[in-house]
mmCIF file of C-alpha atoms in Angstrom:
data_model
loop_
_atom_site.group_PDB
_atom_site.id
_atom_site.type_symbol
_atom_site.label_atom_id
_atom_site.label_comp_id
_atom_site.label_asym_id
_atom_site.label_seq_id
_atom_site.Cartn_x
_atom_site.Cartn_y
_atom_site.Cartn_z
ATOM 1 C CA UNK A 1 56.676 -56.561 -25.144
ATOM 2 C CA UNK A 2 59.124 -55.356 -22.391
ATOM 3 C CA UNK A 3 59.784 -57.046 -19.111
ATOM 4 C CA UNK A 4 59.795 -55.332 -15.653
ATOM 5 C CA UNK A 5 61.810 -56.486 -12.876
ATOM 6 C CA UNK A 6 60.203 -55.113 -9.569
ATOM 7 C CA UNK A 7 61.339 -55.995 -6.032
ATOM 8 C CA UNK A 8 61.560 -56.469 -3.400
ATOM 9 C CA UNK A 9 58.372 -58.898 -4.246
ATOM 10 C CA UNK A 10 57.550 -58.686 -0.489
ATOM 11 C CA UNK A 11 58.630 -56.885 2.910
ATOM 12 C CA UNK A 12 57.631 -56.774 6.389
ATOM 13 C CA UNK A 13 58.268 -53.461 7.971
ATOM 14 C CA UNK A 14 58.045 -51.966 10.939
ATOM 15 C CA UNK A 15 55.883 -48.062 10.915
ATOM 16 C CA UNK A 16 57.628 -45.296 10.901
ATOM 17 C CA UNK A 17 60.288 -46.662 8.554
ATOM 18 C CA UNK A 18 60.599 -46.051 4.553
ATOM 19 C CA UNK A 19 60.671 -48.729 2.074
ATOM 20 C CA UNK A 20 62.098 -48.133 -1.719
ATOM 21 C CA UNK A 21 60.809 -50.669 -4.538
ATOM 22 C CA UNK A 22 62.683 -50.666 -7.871
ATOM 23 C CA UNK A 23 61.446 -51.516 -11.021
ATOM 24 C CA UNK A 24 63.989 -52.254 -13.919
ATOM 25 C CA UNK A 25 62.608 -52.592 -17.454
ATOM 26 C CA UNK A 26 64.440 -54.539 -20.036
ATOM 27 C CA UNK A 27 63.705 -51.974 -23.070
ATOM 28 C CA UNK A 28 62.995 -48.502 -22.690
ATOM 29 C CA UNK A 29 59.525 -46.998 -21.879
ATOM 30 C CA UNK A 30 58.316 -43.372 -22.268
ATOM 31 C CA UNK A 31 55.348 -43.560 -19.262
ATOM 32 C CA UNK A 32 55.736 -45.001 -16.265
ATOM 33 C CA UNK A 33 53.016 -45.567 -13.870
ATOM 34 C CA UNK A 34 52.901 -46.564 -10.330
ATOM 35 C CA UNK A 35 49.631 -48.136 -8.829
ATOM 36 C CA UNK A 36 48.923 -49.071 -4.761
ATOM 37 C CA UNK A 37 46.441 -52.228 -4.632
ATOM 38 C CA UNK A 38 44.459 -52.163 -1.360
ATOM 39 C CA UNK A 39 43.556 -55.871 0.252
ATOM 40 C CA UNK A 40 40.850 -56.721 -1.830
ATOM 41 C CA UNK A 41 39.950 -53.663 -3.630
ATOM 42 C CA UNK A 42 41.630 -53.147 -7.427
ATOM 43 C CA UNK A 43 44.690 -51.116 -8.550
ATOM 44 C CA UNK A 44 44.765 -47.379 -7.781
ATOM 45 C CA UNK A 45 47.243 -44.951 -9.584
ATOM 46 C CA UNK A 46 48.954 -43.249 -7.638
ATOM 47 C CA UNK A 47 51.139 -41.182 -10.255
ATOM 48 C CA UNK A 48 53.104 -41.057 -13.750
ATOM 49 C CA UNK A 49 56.987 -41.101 -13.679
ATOM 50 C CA UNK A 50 58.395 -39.430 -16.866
ATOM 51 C CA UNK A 51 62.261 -39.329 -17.155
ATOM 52 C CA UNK A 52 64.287 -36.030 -15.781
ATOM 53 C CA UNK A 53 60.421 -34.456 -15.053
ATOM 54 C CA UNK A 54 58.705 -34.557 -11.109
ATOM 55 C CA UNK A 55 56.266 -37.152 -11.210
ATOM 56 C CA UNK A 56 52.216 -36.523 -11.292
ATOM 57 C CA UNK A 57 50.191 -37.868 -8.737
ATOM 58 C CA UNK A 58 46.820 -38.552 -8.853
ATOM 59 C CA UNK A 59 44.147 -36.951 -5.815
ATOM 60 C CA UNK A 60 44.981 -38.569 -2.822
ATOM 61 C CA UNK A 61 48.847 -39.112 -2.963
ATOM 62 C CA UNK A 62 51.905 -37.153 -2.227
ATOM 63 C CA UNK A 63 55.369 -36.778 -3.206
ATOM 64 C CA UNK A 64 55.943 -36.669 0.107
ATOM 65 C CA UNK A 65 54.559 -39.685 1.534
ATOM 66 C CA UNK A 66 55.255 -41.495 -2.261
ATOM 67 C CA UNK A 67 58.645 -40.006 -3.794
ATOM 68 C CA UNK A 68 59.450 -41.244 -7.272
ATOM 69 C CA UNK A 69 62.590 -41.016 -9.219
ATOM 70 C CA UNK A 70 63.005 -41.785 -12.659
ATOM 71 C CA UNK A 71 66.630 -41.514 -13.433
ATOM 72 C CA UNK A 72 66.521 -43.035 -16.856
ATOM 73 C CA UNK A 73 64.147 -44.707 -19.482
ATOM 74 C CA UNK A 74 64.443 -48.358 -17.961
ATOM 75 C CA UNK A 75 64.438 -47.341 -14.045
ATOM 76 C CA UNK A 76 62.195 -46.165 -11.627
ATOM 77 C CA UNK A 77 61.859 -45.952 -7.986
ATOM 78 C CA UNK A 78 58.821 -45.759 -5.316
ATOM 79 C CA UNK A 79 59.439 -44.877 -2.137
ATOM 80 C CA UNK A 80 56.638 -45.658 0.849
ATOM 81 C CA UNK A 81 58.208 -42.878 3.723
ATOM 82 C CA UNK A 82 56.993 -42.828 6.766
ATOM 83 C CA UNK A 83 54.693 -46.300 6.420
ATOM 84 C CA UNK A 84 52.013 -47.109 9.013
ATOM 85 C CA UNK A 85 49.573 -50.050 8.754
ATOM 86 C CA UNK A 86 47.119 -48.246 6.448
ATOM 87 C CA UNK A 87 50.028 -48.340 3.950
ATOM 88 C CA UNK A 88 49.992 -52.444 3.878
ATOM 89 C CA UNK A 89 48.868 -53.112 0.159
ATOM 90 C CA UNK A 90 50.519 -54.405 -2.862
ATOM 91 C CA UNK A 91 52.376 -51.590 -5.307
ATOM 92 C CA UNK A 92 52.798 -52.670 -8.865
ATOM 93 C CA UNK A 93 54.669 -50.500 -11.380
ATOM 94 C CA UNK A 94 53.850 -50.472 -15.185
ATOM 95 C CA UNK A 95 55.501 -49.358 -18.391
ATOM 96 C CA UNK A 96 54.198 -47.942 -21.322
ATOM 97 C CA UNK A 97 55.482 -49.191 -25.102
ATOM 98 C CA UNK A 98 54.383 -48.980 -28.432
ATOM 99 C CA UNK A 99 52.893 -52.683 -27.661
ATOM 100 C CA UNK A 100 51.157 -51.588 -25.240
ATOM 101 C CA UNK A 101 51.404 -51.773 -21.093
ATOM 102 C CA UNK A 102 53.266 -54.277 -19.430
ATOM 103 C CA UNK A 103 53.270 -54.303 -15.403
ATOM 104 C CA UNK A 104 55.637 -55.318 -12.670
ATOM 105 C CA UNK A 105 55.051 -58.426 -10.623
ATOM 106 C CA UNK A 106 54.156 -56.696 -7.632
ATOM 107 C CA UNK A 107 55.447 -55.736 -4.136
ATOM 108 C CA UNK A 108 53.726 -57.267 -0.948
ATOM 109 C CA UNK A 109 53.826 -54.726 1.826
ATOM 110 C CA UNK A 110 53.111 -55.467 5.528
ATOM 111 C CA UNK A 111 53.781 -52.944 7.957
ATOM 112 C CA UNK A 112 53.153 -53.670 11.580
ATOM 113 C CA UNK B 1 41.032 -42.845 -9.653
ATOM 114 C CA UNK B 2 38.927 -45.266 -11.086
ATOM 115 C CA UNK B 3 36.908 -45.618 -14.058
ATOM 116 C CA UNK B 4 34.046 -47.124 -12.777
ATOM 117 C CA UNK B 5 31.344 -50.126 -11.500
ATOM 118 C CA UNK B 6 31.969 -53.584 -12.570
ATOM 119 C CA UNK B 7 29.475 -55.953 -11.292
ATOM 120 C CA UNK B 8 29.006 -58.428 -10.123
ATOM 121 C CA UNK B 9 31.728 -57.696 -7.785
ATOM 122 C CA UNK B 10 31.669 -61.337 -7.028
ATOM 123 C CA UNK B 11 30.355 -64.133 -8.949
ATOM 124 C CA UNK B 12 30.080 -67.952 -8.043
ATOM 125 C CA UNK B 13 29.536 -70.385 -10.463
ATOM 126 C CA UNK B 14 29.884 -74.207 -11.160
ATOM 127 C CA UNK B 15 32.544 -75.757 -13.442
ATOM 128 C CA UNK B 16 31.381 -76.133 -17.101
ATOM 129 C CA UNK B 17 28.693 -73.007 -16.637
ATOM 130 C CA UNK B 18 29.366 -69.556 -18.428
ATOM 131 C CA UNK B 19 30.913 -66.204 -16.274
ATOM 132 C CA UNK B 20 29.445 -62.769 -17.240
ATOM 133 C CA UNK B 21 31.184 -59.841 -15.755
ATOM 134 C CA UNK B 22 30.203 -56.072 -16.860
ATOM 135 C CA UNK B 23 32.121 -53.103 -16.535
ATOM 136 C CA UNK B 24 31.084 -49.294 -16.415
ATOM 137 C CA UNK B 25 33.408 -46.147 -17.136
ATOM 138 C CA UNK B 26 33.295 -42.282 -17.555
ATOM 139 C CA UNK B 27 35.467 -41.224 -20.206
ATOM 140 C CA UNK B 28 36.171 -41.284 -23.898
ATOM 141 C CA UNK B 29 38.515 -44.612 -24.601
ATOM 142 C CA UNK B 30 41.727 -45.538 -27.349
ATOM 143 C CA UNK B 31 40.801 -49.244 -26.092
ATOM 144 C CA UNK B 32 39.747 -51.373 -23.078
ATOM 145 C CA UNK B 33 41.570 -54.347 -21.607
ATOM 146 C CA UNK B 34 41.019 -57.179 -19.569
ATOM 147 C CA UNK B 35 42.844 -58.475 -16.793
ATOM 148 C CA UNK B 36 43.076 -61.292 -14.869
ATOM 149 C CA UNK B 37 44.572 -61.945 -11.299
ATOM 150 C CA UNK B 38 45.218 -64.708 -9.123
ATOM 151 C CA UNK B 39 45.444 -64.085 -5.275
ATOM 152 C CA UNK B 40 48.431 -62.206 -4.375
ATOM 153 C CA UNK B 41 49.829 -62.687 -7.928
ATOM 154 C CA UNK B 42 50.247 -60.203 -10.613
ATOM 155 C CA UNK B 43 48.349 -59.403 -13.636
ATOM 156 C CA UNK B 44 47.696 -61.599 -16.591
ATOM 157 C CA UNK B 45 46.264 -59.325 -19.687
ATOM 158 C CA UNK B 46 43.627 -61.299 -21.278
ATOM 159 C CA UNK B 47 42.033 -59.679 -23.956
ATOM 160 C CA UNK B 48 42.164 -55.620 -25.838
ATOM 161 C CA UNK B 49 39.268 -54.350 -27.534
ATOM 162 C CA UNK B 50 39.797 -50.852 -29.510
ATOM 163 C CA UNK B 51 37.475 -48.128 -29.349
ATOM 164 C CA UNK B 52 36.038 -49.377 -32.611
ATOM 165 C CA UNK B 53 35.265 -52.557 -32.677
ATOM 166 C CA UNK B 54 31.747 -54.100 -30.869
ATOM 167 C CA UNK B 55 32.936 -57.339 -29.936
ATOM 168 C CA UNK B 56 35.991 -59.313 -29.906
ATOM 169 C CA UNK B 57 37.096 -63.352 -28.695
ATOM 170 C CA UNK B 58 40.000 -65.378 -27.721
ATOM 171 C CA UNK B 59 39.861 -68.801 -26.968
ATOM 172 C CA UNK B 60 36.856 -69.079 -24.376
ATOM 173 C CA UNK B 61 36.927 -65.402 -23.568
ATOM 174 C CA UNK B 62 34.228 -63.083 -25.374
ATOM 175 C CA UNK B 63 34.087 -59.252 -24.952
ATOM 176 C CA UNK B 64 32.071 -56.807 -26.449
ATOM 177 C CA UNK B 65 31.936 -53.054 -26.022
ATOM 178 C CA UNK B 66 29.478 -50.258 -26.228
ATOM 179 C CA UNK B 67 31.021 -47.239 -26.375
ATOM 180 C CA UNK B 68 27.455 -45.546 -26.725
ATOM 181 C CA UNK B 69 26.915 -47.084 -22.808
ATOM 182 C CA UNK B 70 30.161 -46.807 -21.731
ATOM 183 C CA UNK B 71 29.948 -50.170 -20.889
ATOM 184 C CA UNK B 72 32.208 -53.431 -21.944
ATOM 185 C CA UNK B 73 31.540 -57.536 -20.923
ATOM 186 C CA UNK B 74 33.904 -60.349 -20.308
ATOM 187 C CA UNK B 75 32.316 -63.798 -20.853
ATOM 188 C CA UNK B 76 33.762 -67.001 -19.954
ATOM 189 C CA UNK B 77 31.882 -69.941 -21.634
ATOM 190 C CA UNK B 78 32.496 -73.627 -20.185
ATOM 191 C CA UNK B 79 34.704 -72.012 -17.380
ATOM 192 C CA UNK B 80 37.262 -74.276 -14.851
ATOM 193 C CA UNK B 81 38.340 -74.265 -11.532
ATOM 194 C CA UNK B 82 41.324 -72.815 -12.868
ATOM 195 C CA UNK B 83 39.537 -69.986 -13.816
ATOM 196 C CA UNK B 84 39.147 -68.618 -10.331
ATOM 197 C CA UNK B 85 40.846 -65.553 -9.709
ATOM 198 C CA UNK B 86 39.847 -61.454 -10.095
ATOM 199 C CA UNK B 87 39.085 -59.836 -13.552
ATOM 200 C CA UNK B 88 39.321 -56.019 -14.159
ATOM 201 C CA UNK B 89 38.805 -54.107 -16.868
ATOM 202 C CA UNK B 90 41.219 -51.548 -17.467
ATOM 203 C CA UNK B 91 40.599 -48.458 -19.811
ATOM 204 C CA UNK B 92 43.344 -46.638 -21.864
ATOM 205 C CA UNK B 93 42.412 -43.004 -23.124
ATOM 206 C CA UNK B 94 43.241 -41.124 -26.088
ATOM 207 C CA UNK B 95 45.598 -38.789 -24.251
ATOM 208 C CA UNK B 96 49.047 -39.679 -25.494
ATOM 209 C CA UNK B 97 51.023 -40.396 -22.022
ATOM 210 C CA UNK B 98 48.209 -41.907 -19.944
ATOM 211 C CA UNK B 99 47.712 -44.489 -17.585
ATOM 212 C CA UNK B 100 45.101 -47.653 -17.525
ATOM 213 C CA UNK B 101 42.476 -46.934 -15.401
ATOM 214 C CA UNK B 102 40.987 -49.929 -13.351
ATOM 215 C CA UNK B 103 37.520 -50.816 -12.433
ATOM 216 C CA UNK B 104 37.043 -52.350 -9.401
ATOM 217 C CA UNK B 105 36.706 -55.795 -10.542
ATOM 218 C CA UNK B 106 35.117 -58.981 -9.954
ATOM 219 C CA UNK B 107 36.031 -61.922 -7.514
ATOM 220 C CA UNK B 108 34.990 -65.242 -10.012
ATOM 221 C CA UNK B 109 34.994 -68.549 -8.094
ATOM 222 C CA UNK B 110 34.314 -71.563 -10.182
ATOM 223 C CA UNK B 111 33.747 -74.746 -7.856
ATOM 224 C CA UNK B 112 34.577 -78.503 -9.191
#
């Protein structure tokens, strides 16, 4: 099954600031997906990246507070603009294959 | 969004005993997974049970399914201390181009 290469794997930043994470897949994927992870709570999606298309988020989330690019089949970017303390979570991307769905190691945000 | 309930949403149990966690969800399924997580690690993918079949195992890990219910378990017979961590079920729908959808897990400690 593919890999995915997502970092940074944590960041402390300060609100009001943006913060891009990059995931880098070692085999190309159709789908894919970006989930937020709350302290404590379980993964949320927040939308589905498809190459050369806008992304589409789920209720609740924004391109403008979340852009996404998708330049490519192996690439994909998540922006957090504008961050403020409610944004402190983990955000895990995940690919879609024919084997099935393979996820990113996760980014630690802290914003203070 | 989110599928649905799991419960317990946190379970306690002594090394050696069995873990049963249960998880709810809405819609029409391809398959339903199970997850693992450590704290503040990523996901480990445990166990995939298609649409149908009723039950399905993997070392100490049991699941069944109901698709009539909506409902899936996880057991974990003779569990270890290693075994501590989060488990979510994740559900994958027919719609070609879709995400996994996460309950909202449960918080397993095993104590030595």
């Amino acid at each position: 099954s593919a890999v995915i290469s997502q970092k940074p794997s944590r960041d402390i930043c300060q609100r009001g600031t943006s913060l891009t994470i990059q995931c880098q897949v070692d085999s190309q994927v159709t789908m894919m997906f970006w989930y937020r992870q709350q302290p404590g709570q379980s993964l949320t999606l927040i939308a589905t990246a498809n190459q050369g298309s806008e992304a589409t988020y789920e209720s609740g989330f924004v391109i403008d507070k979340f852009p996404i690019s998708r330049p490519n089949l192996t690439f994909s970017t998540l922006t957090v603009s504008n961050m403020s303390p409610e944004d402190s979570s983990i955000y895990l991307c995940s690919g879609k294959t024919g084997g099935g769905y393979t996820f990113g190691s996760g980014t630690r945000l802290t914003v203070v | 969004s989110q599928q649905g309930e799991e419960d317990p949403q946190a379970l306690s149990i002594q090394e050696g005993e069995n873990a049963t966690m249960n998880c709810s969800y809405k819609t029409s399924i391809n398959n339903l997974q199970w997850y693992r997580q450590n704290s503040g690690r990523g996901l480990v993918h445990l166990i995939l049970i298609r649409s149908n079949e009723r039950e399905k195992h993997s070392g100490r890990l049991r699941v069944t399914l109901d698709t009539s219910k909506k409902s899936s378990s996880l057991l974990i017979t003779a569990s270890r201390a290693a075994d501590t961590a989060s488990y979510f079920c994740a559900t994958d729908a027919f719609q070609a181009g879709t995400a996994l959808i996460f309950g909202k897990g449960t918080t397993l400690s095993v104590s030595s």
